Amino acid sequence: MTEQYVLGLQEIDETQVAVVGGKGAQLGGLSRIDGISVPGGFCVTTAAFRRVMAEVPSIDELLDRLSRADPDDRETIRKLSAHIRRAVEETAVPDDLAVAVTRAVSGLGEDVACAVRSSATAEDLPTASFAGQQDTYLNVVGPEAVLRHVSRCWASLFTERAVIYRQRNGVDHRTVHMAVVVQRMVLPDASGILFTADPVTGNRRVATVDAGFGLGEALVSGLVNPDVYKVRDDEIVARTIAAKQRAVHALPAGGTREVTVDSQRQEQPALTDAQVVRLVRLGRRIEAHFGRPQDIEWCLADDGFQIVQSRPITTLFPVPESGDQENHVYVSVGHGQMMTDPMKPLGHSMWRLTAMVPMHEAGGRLFVDVTRRLAAPTSRAGLLDVLGKGDPLIRDALETVLDRDGFVPTLPDAGPGGPPAGGPPAPLETDPAVVTRLIERSETSVAALERDIRTKSGPELFDFLVEAFEEHKRVLSDPLSIQAIMAGMEATWWLNDKLLEWLGEKNAADTLTLSAPGNITSEMGLALLDVADVIRPHPELVTFLQGVEDDGFLDELAKLPGGAEARDAIEAYLDRYGMRCVGEIDITRPRWSERPTTLVPVILDNVRNFEPGAAELRFEQGRRRAQEKEQDVLSRLRALPDGEQKADETKRMIDRVRTFIGYREYPKYGIISRYFIYKQALLKEAGSLAQAGVLARTEDAFYLTFQELRDAVSSRQVDDRLIRERKDAFRSYHALTPPRVLTSEGDALTGAYRRDDVPAGALVGLPVSAGTVEGRARVVLDMADADLEAGDILVTAFTDPSWSPLFVGIAGLVTEVGGLMTHGAVIAREYGLPAVVGVEQATRLIRDGQRIRVHGTDGYVEILP
C-alpha cells in the first residue's frame, strides 16, 4: 500500500498533477531534465490526503458551509477555514501512512534537514499559478517533525487566502487535493528567482534574475531588495546591485532565523556575472522542456545551482504564432472593434474568415501583423497617421517599437507600378441618395442570405457558408461604401482642423454632427425610448418587468393589461435590433433576441428617467443645436479675411459630414445581421450533434473553430479532451489584459499620451466628444447590471454599438478603450455627450458613486473630493 502514499521524485513527471499536485509534478519533470540538479526527495501523494480527510470529523458539513460562503464575507471564511485547519492538524496520521513517510525520510539520510512544501492539484498550472496560497516549511529535522509539518501542509489547503482565491476563480474546494513535497534541505550561499521572460514588459528574449544571500525566504517575504539582472542572448544588459542588509539562514536544530549581513558584504553582488549567465542558460533549458516561460526558484551552493521550483508565468500575454523566426509587430483588433474580452474559438475563427485582412489569434484575442507596412517609409507614415487619428496610444506604442534599433527592418517603398486598373474612383457627390443606395444593397444581400440558408444543412451548409463569406467580404469591400465612410470621417477631420485654425475652437464638428440623419446605432438607442413610452402608462407592467428573470417573459407580459402592446413593441424592437449584443464581434455571445432580459434594466431606466415622446424630442433638440452651431460658425467665418470663401467651404463640409457620418455605423450593423443568420444555422447543426451525443451540450460547439465544427458535422466525432482544454484556456484568458501593440518577442505595449497640459492627478484620455460635465460616476462592467439615473456618467471598459441604448440616459462617458471614430465616440457626439475614451484602468481608478468631471474637449477626467 505504501506506493500510493509516497513516490520518489524520480518516479514522477509533469503529467501526474492529480497524484502529486502542481509543484510535485513540476519538480518530477525538472528532475528528468539533463543538466538540471533538483534536491533529492519524495512526494506524499493526494491519496494520503484523501485518506486523512476521510477521518476528519464533520468535514462534509464544514465544506458545504464553506462553499456557500460569499467570497467577500471575510469573517465567515476566516472562522470556517480556521476550524477546518485545526480539525485536519488534529486528525491522527494512520500508522501505515506514518511508516511510509518515516521510511522515505530515512532514505534521504540520517537526521537530514528537509524542506516540507505544499503541492495542491490546483497549483502551478499553465492557466493559474495559485502561487503562495499554501504553506512551505524549511529546515525540518527528523521524521516526527516532518510528519507534523505534512499535516500542516494538508491543513494549509484551507488558509483564508487559499479559500478566497479558489472561490473567486470558480474552483470547487472538494476538487482540489493536497500532496506534500519533502526534499533534502539546501543550505545556499545565495538564492533567488529567475524569470525566463521579462515579467514587466513580457519580452521572451530577456530573462530577469533576482538574487540575495542565504535562503530565498528573505526575497519572497520582502525582507531585502534583491540584486536584479537582465540577460539577453547570454549578455547582461542591465544590473542593479542592492544593499542586502538581512538574510535568512537555517538553524542546526531546525527552523530558520534572520541574520544581519556583514557590512562589508552587503553591497557585494550575490552572484558573479558568469554565474548569472550560467543560471539563465539552465533556465532556457527548463523553459524548452516545459514549452513556456518559467518562474524558477534556485539556490547556489558550492558554485552549483539547485532548482527547487519551476512554475509557468501565467501573467504573460501569449504571442501569436508566426511560423518563422522574423520580427513581427501586431496591432490589437479588439481595441478598434471595442471588444477587448477574449473570444471563444468559433468566434475568433469566424471573424478571421470574414475579415478583410489576415488576423492572428493569441490569448483569445485577434491581432493584425503590421510589420511590412511599418517597414516602408510611405506606408509607415500612412499607417501611423490613420491609427493615430483613431487611437493615439496605438501610434505611441508603434513609435516605441520603431525607436528600437533594427527591430523593424527598413524596406524600400513599393514602385509606382502604374495606376490601378480603371483609374482612381470618381469623386463622391454629397448626395443622400448614395447612402440610400448602399443601405438597399446591403438589405438585399442580407435578405438573400436569410432566404437561401434555410434549405441548407449538414456538410452542404458549410459549403454554402464558405461562399457566403465571400459575399460578406464583397459587401464590406464595396468601394462606394468605403468612399462614403471616408467622406464622413474626412469631413469631420477637416472641420475640426480648419475651425481650430480659423476660429480657435476645439472639436467644433462634435456639435455640427448632433442628430445626423441615418445613424442606425443612435436610432437604436432612441427606439428603446419609444418602447418605454408603451410601458410607462401601465404600473402593473413596470412591476412585472422589475421581477423578470426568465428570457421567456414576453408571453407572460402579454397576459397583463397593456401587455400585448408592450410585447409587440419589444418584439418589433428585437426584429430590428435583436441581432446585437455586447461583444457582438464574437458570434458565440448571446444576442438580445436570444436573451431579451438584457434589455429589461435599460427599458426600466428609460421608463423612470424620461417623459413620453423623449426620443423625438431628443433628436429634434440635437438637430436644432447643430443648425444653430452651423449658423454661428458661418457668421463668425464671414467676419474674417476671405470670410465668404471660408464660409462656403465650411458649409460644403458641414453638408458633407451630415450626409455621410451616419452611414459610418451601418456596415457594422450589416455584418452583425449576417452573423446572427450564420449563428442560427450553426446552432441548429450543433444541436443535432448534441442530440446524437457527439457533443455534451450544444454550446460546446463554441469551443471548436469553424473548420473543426465542419469536420465534426461530417465525421460525427469530437475530441472531448480538446473542448475541456479550450474551456480551461478561455477561462484563463479573462485574467489577461490585451495590449494595444504586441511584438513577436512578447513585448506588450499600451502606449502613453505624453501630455503635460492636464491638471495634476487627472486621468488622461482622448477627447472624442466636446463639452464638460460633472456628475456621479456609474462604473458598469455588464450592460445587464446598469442602474442609471439622469445626470450619471457612464464609466466602463469599452462600448460597442450595443451600449447605445444606455447613452440616451447619461450625461457623459468615460471608457478604457476607444478612438475618435469608434462607435462609442460617434454616438456620444451624435447625442451631445461629453466623452473621454482610452483612459487606462478607468474602471479601477474611478469608484462607483464618486463624483467626477469629464473634460470632453480637452481629454481628461478629474475625480472630485
Coordinates of N, CA, C and O in Angstrom, one line a residue, residues 221-352:
S221 N 9.7 37.2 1.2 CA 9.0 37.9 2.2 C 9.2 39.4 2.2 O 8.6 40.2 2.9
G222 N 10.0 39.9 1.2 CA 10.3 41.3 1.1 C 11.2 41.9 2.2 O 11.3 43.1 2.4
L223 N 12.0 41.0 2.8 CA 12.9 41.4 3.9 C 14.0 42.2 3.3 O 14.5 43.2 3.9
V224 N 14.5 41.9 2.1 CA 15.5 42.6 1.4 C 15.2 42.9 0.0 O 14.4 42.2 -0.6
N225 N 15.8 43.9 -0.6 CA 15.7 44.2 -2.0 C 16.8 43.3 -2.7 O 17.9 43.3 -2.2
P226 N 16.5 42.6 -3.7 CA 17.4 41.7 -4.4 C 18.3 42.5 -5.3 O 18.0 43.6 -5.8
D227 N 19.5 41.9 -5.7 CA 20.2 42.2 -6.9 C 19.3 41.9 -8.1 O 18.7 40.8 -8.1
V228 N 19.3 42.7 -9.1 CA 18.4 42.4 -10.3 C 19.3 42.4 -11.5 O 20.0 43.5 -11.8
Y229 N 19.3 41.4 -12.3 CA 20.0 41.3 -13.6 C 19.0 41.1 -14.7 O 18.1 40.3 -14.6
K230 N 19.3 41.7 -15.8 CA 18.5 41.4 -17.1 C 19.5 40.9 -18.1 O 20.6 41.5 -18.3
V231 N 19.1 39.7 -18.7 CA 20.1 39.0 -19.6 C 19.4 38.7 -20.9 O 18.3 38.2 -20.9
R232 N 20.1 39.1 -22.0 CA 19.6 38.9 -23.3 C 20.7 38.2 -24.1 O 21.8 38.8 -24.2
D233 N 20.4 37.1 -24.7 CA 21.4 36.4 -25.6 C 22.7 36.2 -24.9 O 23.8 36.6 -25.5
D234 N 22.7 35.7 -23.7 CA 23.9 35.4 -22.9 C 24.7 36.7 -22.5 O 25.9 36.6 -22.2
E235 N 24.1 37.8 -22.6 CA 24.8 39.1 -22.2 C 23.9 39.8 -21.2 O 22.7 40.0 -21.3
I236 N 24.6 40.2 -20.1 CA 23.9 41.0 -19.1 C 23.7 42.4 -19.6 O 24.7 43.2 -19.9
V237 N 22.4 42.8 -19.8 CA 22.1 44.1 -20.4 C 21.8 45.2 -19.4 O 21.7 46.4 -19.7
A238 N 21.5 44.8 -18.1 CA 21.2 45.7 -17.1 C 21.4 45.0 -15.7 O 21.2 43.8 -15.6
R239 N 21.9 45.8 -14.8 CA 22.1 45.2 -13.4 C 21.8 46.3 -12.4 O 22.2 47.4 -12.6
T240 N 21.3 45.9 -11.2 CA 21.1 46.7 -10.1 C 21.6 45.9 -8.9 O 21.0 44.9 -8.6
I241 N 22.6 46.4 -8.2 CA 23.1 45.7 -7.0 C 22.6 46.4 -5.8 O 22.8 47.6 -5.6
A242 N 21.8 45.7 -5.0 CA 21.1 46.3 -3.8 C 22.0 46.1 -2.6 O 22.9 45.2 -2.5
A243 N 21.7 46.9 -1.6 CA 22.3 46.8 -0.2 C 21.5 45.7 0.5 O 20.4 46.0 0.9
K244 N 22.1 44.5 0.7 CA 21.4 43.4 1.2 C 21.7 43.3 2.7 O 22.7 42.6 3.1
Q245 N 21.0 44.0 3.6 CA 21.4 44.1 5.0 C 21.0 42.8 5.8 O 21.6 42.6 6.8
R246 N 20.0 42.1 5.3 CA 19.5 40.9 6.1 C 19.5 39.7 5.2 O 19.5 39.8 4.0
A247 N 19.6 38.5 5.8 CA 19.5 37.2 5.1 C 18.8 36.3 6.1 O 18.7 36.5 7.3
V248 N 18.2 35.2 5.5 CA 17.6 34.1 6.3 C 18.5 32.9 6.2 O 18.8 32.4 5.1
H249 N 18.9 32.3 7.4 CA 19.8 31.1 7.4 C 19.1 30.0 8.2 O 18.2 30.3 9.0
A250 N 19.5 28.8 7.9 CA 18.9 27.6 8.6 C 19.7 27.5 10.0 O 20.8 27.8 10.1
L251 N 18.9 27.0 11.0 CA 19.5 26.7 12.3 C 19.8 25.2 12.4 O 19.1 24.4 11.9
P252 N 20.9 24.9 13.1 CA 21.3 23.4 13.2 C 20.2 22.5 13.7 O 20.1 21.4 13.3
A253 N 19.4 23.0 14.7 CA 18.4 22.1 15.3 C 17.1 22.2 14.6 O 16.1 21.5 15.0
G254 N 17.0 22.9 13.5 CA 15.8 23.0 12.7 C 15.2 24.5 12.8 O 15.5 25.2 13.7
G255 N 14.5 24.8 11.8 CA 13.9 26.2 11.7 C 14.9 27.1 11.0 O 16.0 26.8 10.6
T256 N 14.5 28.4 11.0 CA 15.3 29.4 10.3 C 15.3 30.7 11.2 O 14.5 30.8 12.1
R257 N 16.3 31.6 10.9 CA 16.3 32.9 11.5 C 16.9 33.9 10.6 O 17.7 33.6 9.7
E258 N 16.5 35.2 10.9 CA 17.1 36.3 10.2 C 18.4 36.6 10.8 O 18.6 36.6 12.0
V259 N 19.4 37.0 9.9 CA 20.7 37.4 10.4 C 21.1 38.7 9.7 O 20.6 39.0 8.6
T260 N 21.9 39.5 10.3 CA 22.5 40.7 9.7 C 23.7 40.3 8.8 O 24.6 39.6 9.3
V261 N 23.7 40.8 7.6 CA 24.8 40.5 6.7 C 25.9 41.4 7.1 O 25.7 42.6 7.3
D262 N 27.1 40.9 7.1 CA 28.3 41.7 7.4 C 28.4 42.9 6.5 O 28.1 42.9 5.3
S263 N 28.6 44.1 7.1 CA 28.5 45.4 6.4 C 29.4 45.4 5.2 O 29.1 46.1 4.2
Q264 N 30.6 44.7 5.2 CA 31.5 44.8 4.0 C 30.9 44.0 2.9 O 31.3 44.1 1.7
R265 N 30.0 43.0 3.2 CA 29.4 42.2 2.1 C 28.1 42.7 1.6 O 27.7 42.2 0.5
Q266 N 27.5 43.6 2.3 CA 26.1 44.0 1.9 C 25.9 44.4 0.5 O 25.0 44.1 -0.2
E267 N 26.9 45.2 0.0 CA 26.8 45.7 -1.4 C 27.6 44.9 -2.4 O 27.7 45.4 -3.5
Q268 N 28.1 43.8 -2.0 CA 28.7 42.9 -3.0 C 27.6 42.1 -3.7 O 26.6 41.8 -3.2
P269 N 27.8 41.8 -5.0 CA 26.8 41.0 -5.7 C 26.7 39.6 -5.1 O 27.7 39.0 -4.7
A270 N 25.5 39.1 -5.1 CA 25.2 37.8 -4.6 C 25.7 36.7 -5.6 O 26.0 35.6 -5.2
L271 N 25.8 37.1 -6.9 CA 26.3 36.2 -7.9 C 27.4 36.9 -8.8 O 27.3 38.1 -8.9
T272 N 28.3 36.2 -9.3 CA 29.2 36.7 -10.3 C 28.4 36.8 -11.7 O 27.4 36.1 -11.9
D273 N 28.9 37.6 -12.6 CA 28.3 37.7 -13.9 C 28.3 36.4 -14.6 O 27.3 36.0 -15.2
A274 N 29.4 35.6 -14.5 CA 29.4 34.3 -15.1 C 28.3 33.4 -14.5 O 27.7 32.6 -15.3
Q275 N 28.1 33.5 -13.2 CA 27.1 32.6 -12.6 C 25.7 33.0 -13.1 O 24.8 32.2 -13.4
V276 N 25.4 34.3 -13.3 CA 24.2 34.8 -13.8 C 23.9 34.2 -15.2 O 22.8 33.7 -15.4
V277 N 24.9 34.3 -16.0 CA 24.7 33.8 -17.4 C 24.5 32.3 -17.4 O 23.6 31.8 -18.1
R278 N 25.2 31.6 -16.5 CA 25.1 30.1 -16.4 C 23.7 29.8 -15.9 O 23.0 28.8 -16.4
L279 N 23.2 30.5 -15.0 CA 21.8 30.3 -14.4 C 20.8 30.5 -15.5 O 19.8 29.7 -15.6
V280 N 20.9 31.5 -16.3 CA 19.9 31.8 -17.3 C 19.9 30.7 -18.4 O 18.9 30.3 -18.9
R281 N 21.1 30.2 -18.7 CA 21.2 29.0 -19.6 C 20.4 27.8 -19.1 O 19.7 27.1 -19.8
L282 N 20.5 27.6 -17.8 CA 19.8 26.5 -17.2 C 18.3 26.8 -17.3 O 17.5 25.9 -17.6
G283 N 17.9 28.1 -17.1 CA 16.5 28.5 -17.2 C 16.0 28.2 -18.6 O 14.8 27.8 -18.8
R284 N 16.8 28.5 -19.6 CA 16.3 28.3 -21.0 C 16.1 26.8 -21.3 O 15.2 26.4 -22.0
R285 N 16.9 26.0 -20.7 CA 16.8 24.5 -20.8 C 15.4 24.1 -20.2 O 14.7 23.3 -20.7
I286 N 15.2 24.6 -19.0 CA 13.9 24.3 -18.3 C 12.7 24.8 -19.1 O 11.7 24.1 -19.3
E287 N 12.8 26.0 -19.6 CA 11.7 26.6 -20.4 C 11.5 25.8 -21.7 O 10.3 25.5 -22.0
A288 N 12.5 25.3 -22.3 CA 12.3 24.5 -23.5 C 11.6 23.2 -23.2 O 10.8 22.7 -23.9
H289 N 12.0 22.6 -22.0 CA 11.3 21.3 -21.6 C 9.8 21.5 -21.4 O 9.0 20.7 -21.8
F290 N 9.4 22.6 -20.7 CA 8.0 22.8 -20.3 C 7.2 23.5 -21.4 O 6.0 23.5 -21.4
G291 N 8.0 24.1 -22.4 CA 7.3 24.7 -23.5 C 6.7 26.0 -23.3 O 5.9 26.5 -24.1
R292 N 7.1 26.7 -22.2 CA 6.5 28.0 -22.0 C 7.4 28.7 -21.0 O 8.2 28.1 -20.2
P293 N 7.4 30.1 -20.9 CA 8.2 30.8 -19.9 C 8.0 30.4 -18.5 O 6.9 30.1 -18.1
Q294 N 9.1 30.4 -17.7 CA 9.0 29.8 -16.4 C 9.5 30.8 -15.3 O 10.3 31.7 -15.6
D295 N 8.9 30.7 -14.1 CA 9.2 31.4 -12.9 C 9.9 30.4 -12.0 O 9.3 29.4 -11.6
I296 N 11.3 30.5 -11.9 CA 12.1 29.4 -11.3 C 12.7 29.9 -10.0 O 13.3 31.0 -9.9
E297 N 12.6 29.1 -9.0 CA 13.3 29.3 -7.7 C 14.6 28.5 -7.7 O 14.6 27.3 -8.0
W298 N 15.7 29.1 -7.3 CA 17.0 28.5 -7.4 C 17.8 28.7 -6.1 O 17.6 29.7 -5.4
C299 N 18.8 27.9 -5.9 CA 19.7 28.0 -4.8 C 21.1 27.8 -5.4 O 21.3 27.0 -6.3
L300 N 22.1 28.5 -4.8 CA 23.5 28.3 -5.2 C 24.3 27.8 -4.0 O 24.3 28.5 -2.9
A301 N 24.8 26.6 -4.1 CA 25.6 26.0 -3.0 C 26.9 25.4 -3.6 O 26.8 24.6 -4.6
D302 N 28.0 25.8 -3.1 CA 29.3 25.3 -3.6 C 29.4 25.5 -5.2 O 29.8 24.6 -5.9
D303 N 29.0 26.7 -5.6 CA 29.1 27.0 -7.0 C 28.2 26.2 -8.0 O 28.4 26.2 -9.2
G304 N 27.3 25.4 -7.4 CA 26.4 24.6 -8.2 C 25.0 25.1 -7.9 O 24.6 25.4 -6.8
F305 N 24.2 25.2 -9.0 CA 22.8 25.6 -8.9 C 21.9 24.5 -8.7 O 22.0 23.5 -9.4
Q306 N 21.0 24.6 -7.7 CA 20.0 23.6 -7.5 C 18.6 24.3 -7.7 O 18.4 25.4 -7.3
I307 N 17.8 23.6 -8.5 CA 16.4 24.2 -8.8 C 15.4 23.6 -7.9 O 15.3 22.4 -7.8
V308 N 14.7 24.5 -7.1 CA 13.8 24.0 -6.1 C 12.3 24.2 -6.5 O 11.4 23.8 -5.8
Q309 N 12.1 24.9 -7.6 CA 10.7 25.2 -8.0 C 10.7 25.7 -9.5 O 11.6 26.5 -9.8
S310 N 9.8 25.3 -10.3 CA 9.6 26.0 -11.6 C 8.1 25.9 -11.9 O 7.4 24.9 -11.8
R311 N 7.5 27.1 -12.2 CA 6.1 27.2 -12.5 C 5.9 28.1 -13.7 O 6.8 28.9 -14.0
P312 N 4.9 27.9 -14.5 CA 4.6 28.8 -15.6 C 4.4 30.2 -15.2 O 3.8 30.4 -14.1
I313 N 4.8 31.2 -15.9 CA 4.5 32.6 -15.7 C 3.1 32.8 -16.4 O 3.0 32.8 -17.6
T314 N 2.1 32.9 -15.6 CA 0.7 32.9 -16.1 C 0.2 34.3 -16.5 O -0.8 34.5 -17.0
T315 N 1.0 35.3 -16.1 CA 0.6 36.7 -16.4 C 1.0 37.2 -17.7 O 0.6 38.3 -18.1
L316 N 1.8 36.5 -18.5 CA 2.3 37.0 -19.8 C 1.2 36.8 -20.8 O 0.5 35.8 -20.9
F317 N 1.1 37.9 -21.7 CA 0.1 37.7 -22.8 C 0.8 36.8 -23.9 O 1.9 37.1 -24.2
P318 N 0.1 35.8 -24.4 CA 0.7 34.9 -25.4 C 1.1 35.7 -26.6 O 0.5 36.7 -27.0
V319 N 2.0 35.1 -27.4 CA 2.5 35.7 -28.6 C 1.9 34.9 -29.8 O 1.9 33.7 -29.8
P320 N 1.3 35.7 -30.8 CA 0.8 34.9 -31.9 C 1.9 34.1 -32.6 O 3.0 34.5 -32.6
E321 N 1.5 32.9 -33.2 CA 2.4 32.1 -33.9 C 2.6 32.6 -35.3 O 1.7 32.8 -36.0
S322 N 3.9 32.8 -35.6 CA 4.2 33.4 -37.0 C 4.7 32.3 -37.9 O 4.6 32.5 -39.1
G323 N 5.2 31.2 -37.4 CA 5.8 30.2 -38.3 C 7.2 30.5 -38.8 O 7.7 29.8 -39.6
D324 N 7.8 31.6 -38.3 CA 9.2 31.9 -38.7 C 9.9 32.6 -37.6 O 9.3 32.8 -36.5
Q325 N 11.1 32.9 -37.8 CA 12.0 33.5 -36.8 C 12.1 35.0 -36.9 O 13.0 35.6 -36.3
E326 N 11.4 35.6 -37.9 CA 11.5 37.0 -38.1 C 10.8 37.8 -37.0 O 10.0 37.3 -36.3
N327 N 11.2 39.1 -37.0 CA 10.5 40.0 -36.0 C 9.1 40.4 -36.6 O 9.0 40.6 -37.8
H328 N 8.1 40.5 -35.7 CA 6.8 40.9 -36.1 C 6.2 41.9 -35.1 O 6.5 41.9 -33.9
V329 N 5.4 42.8 -35.6 CA 4.7 43.8 -34.8 C 3.2 43.6 -35.1 O 2.7 43.6 -36.2
Y330 N 2.4 43.4 -34.0 CA 1.0 43.1 -34.1 C 0.2 44.2 -33.4 O 0.5 44.7 -32.4
V331 N -0.9 44.6 -34.1 CA -1.9 45.6 -33.5 C -3.2 44.9 -33.1 O -3.7 44.1 -33.9
S332 N -3.7 45.3 -32.0 CA -4.9 44.7 -31.4 C -6.1 45.0 -32.3 O -6.4 46.2 -32.6
V333 N -6.9 44.0 -32.7 CA -8.2 44.2 -33.4 C -9.2 44.6 -32.4 O -10.0 45.5 -32.7
G334 N -9.2 44.1 -31.2 CA -10.2 44.4 -30.2 C -10.3 45.8 -29.8 O -11.4 46.3 -29.5
H335 N -9.1 46.5 -29.8 CA -9.2 47.9 -29.4 C -9.9 48.8 -30.5 O -10.4 49.8 -30.2
G336 N -9.8 48.3 -31.7 CA -10.5 49.0 -32.8 C -12.0 48.7 -32.8 O -12.8 49.5 -33.2
Q337 N -12.3 47.4 -32.5 CA -13.7 46.9 -32.5 C -14.4 47.1 -31.2 O -15.6 46.7 -31.1
M338 N -13.8 47.7 -30.2 CA -14.4 48.0 -28.9 C -14.9 46.7 -28.3 O -16.0 46.6 -27.7
M339 N -14.0 45.7 -28.3 CA -14.3 44.4 -27.6 C -13.0 43.8 -27.3 O -12.4 43.0 -28.1
T340 N -12.5 44.0 -26.1 CA -11.2 43.5 -25.7 C -11.3 42.3 -24.8 O -10.3 41.7 -24.4
D341 N -12.5 41.8 -24.6 CA -12.7 40.5 -23.9 C -12.2 39.4 -24.8 O -12.2 39.5 -26.0
P342 N -11.8 38.2 -24.2 CA -11.5 37.1 -25.1 C -12.7 36.5 -25.9 O -13.8 36.7 -25.4
M343 N -12.4 36.0 -27.0 CA -13.4 35.4 -27.9 C -13.2 33.9 -27.8 O -12.1 33.4 -27.7
K344 N -14.4 33.2 -27.9 CA -14.3 31.7 -28.0 C -13.8 31.3 -29.4 O -13.9 32.1 -30.3
P345 N -13.3 30.1 -29.5 CA -12.7 29.7 -30.8 C -13.6 29.8 -32.0 O -13.1 30.3 -33.1
L346 N -14.9 29.5 -31.9 CA -15.8 29.7 -33.1 C -15.9 31.1 -33.4 O -15.9 31.5 -34.6
G347 N -15.9 32.0 -32.3 CA -16.0 33.4 -32.5 C -14.8 34.0 -33.3 O -14.9 34.7 -34.3
H348 N -13.5 33.7 -32.8 CA -12.4 34.3 -33.5 C -12.1 33.7 -34.8 O -11.7 34.4 -35.8
S349 N -12.5 32.4 -35.0 CA -12.3 31.8 -36.3 C -13.3 32.4 -37.4 O -12.9 32.6 -38.5
M350 N -14.5 32.7 -37.0 CA -15.5 33.3 -37.9 C -15.1 34.7 -38.2 O -15.3 35.1 -39.4
W351 N -14.6 35.4 -37.3 CA -14.2 36.8 -37.6 C -13.0 36.8 -38.5 O -13.0 37.6 -39.5
R352 N -12.1 35.9 -38.4 CA -11.0 35.8 -39.3 C -11.4 35.4 -40.7 O -10.9 36.0 -41.7

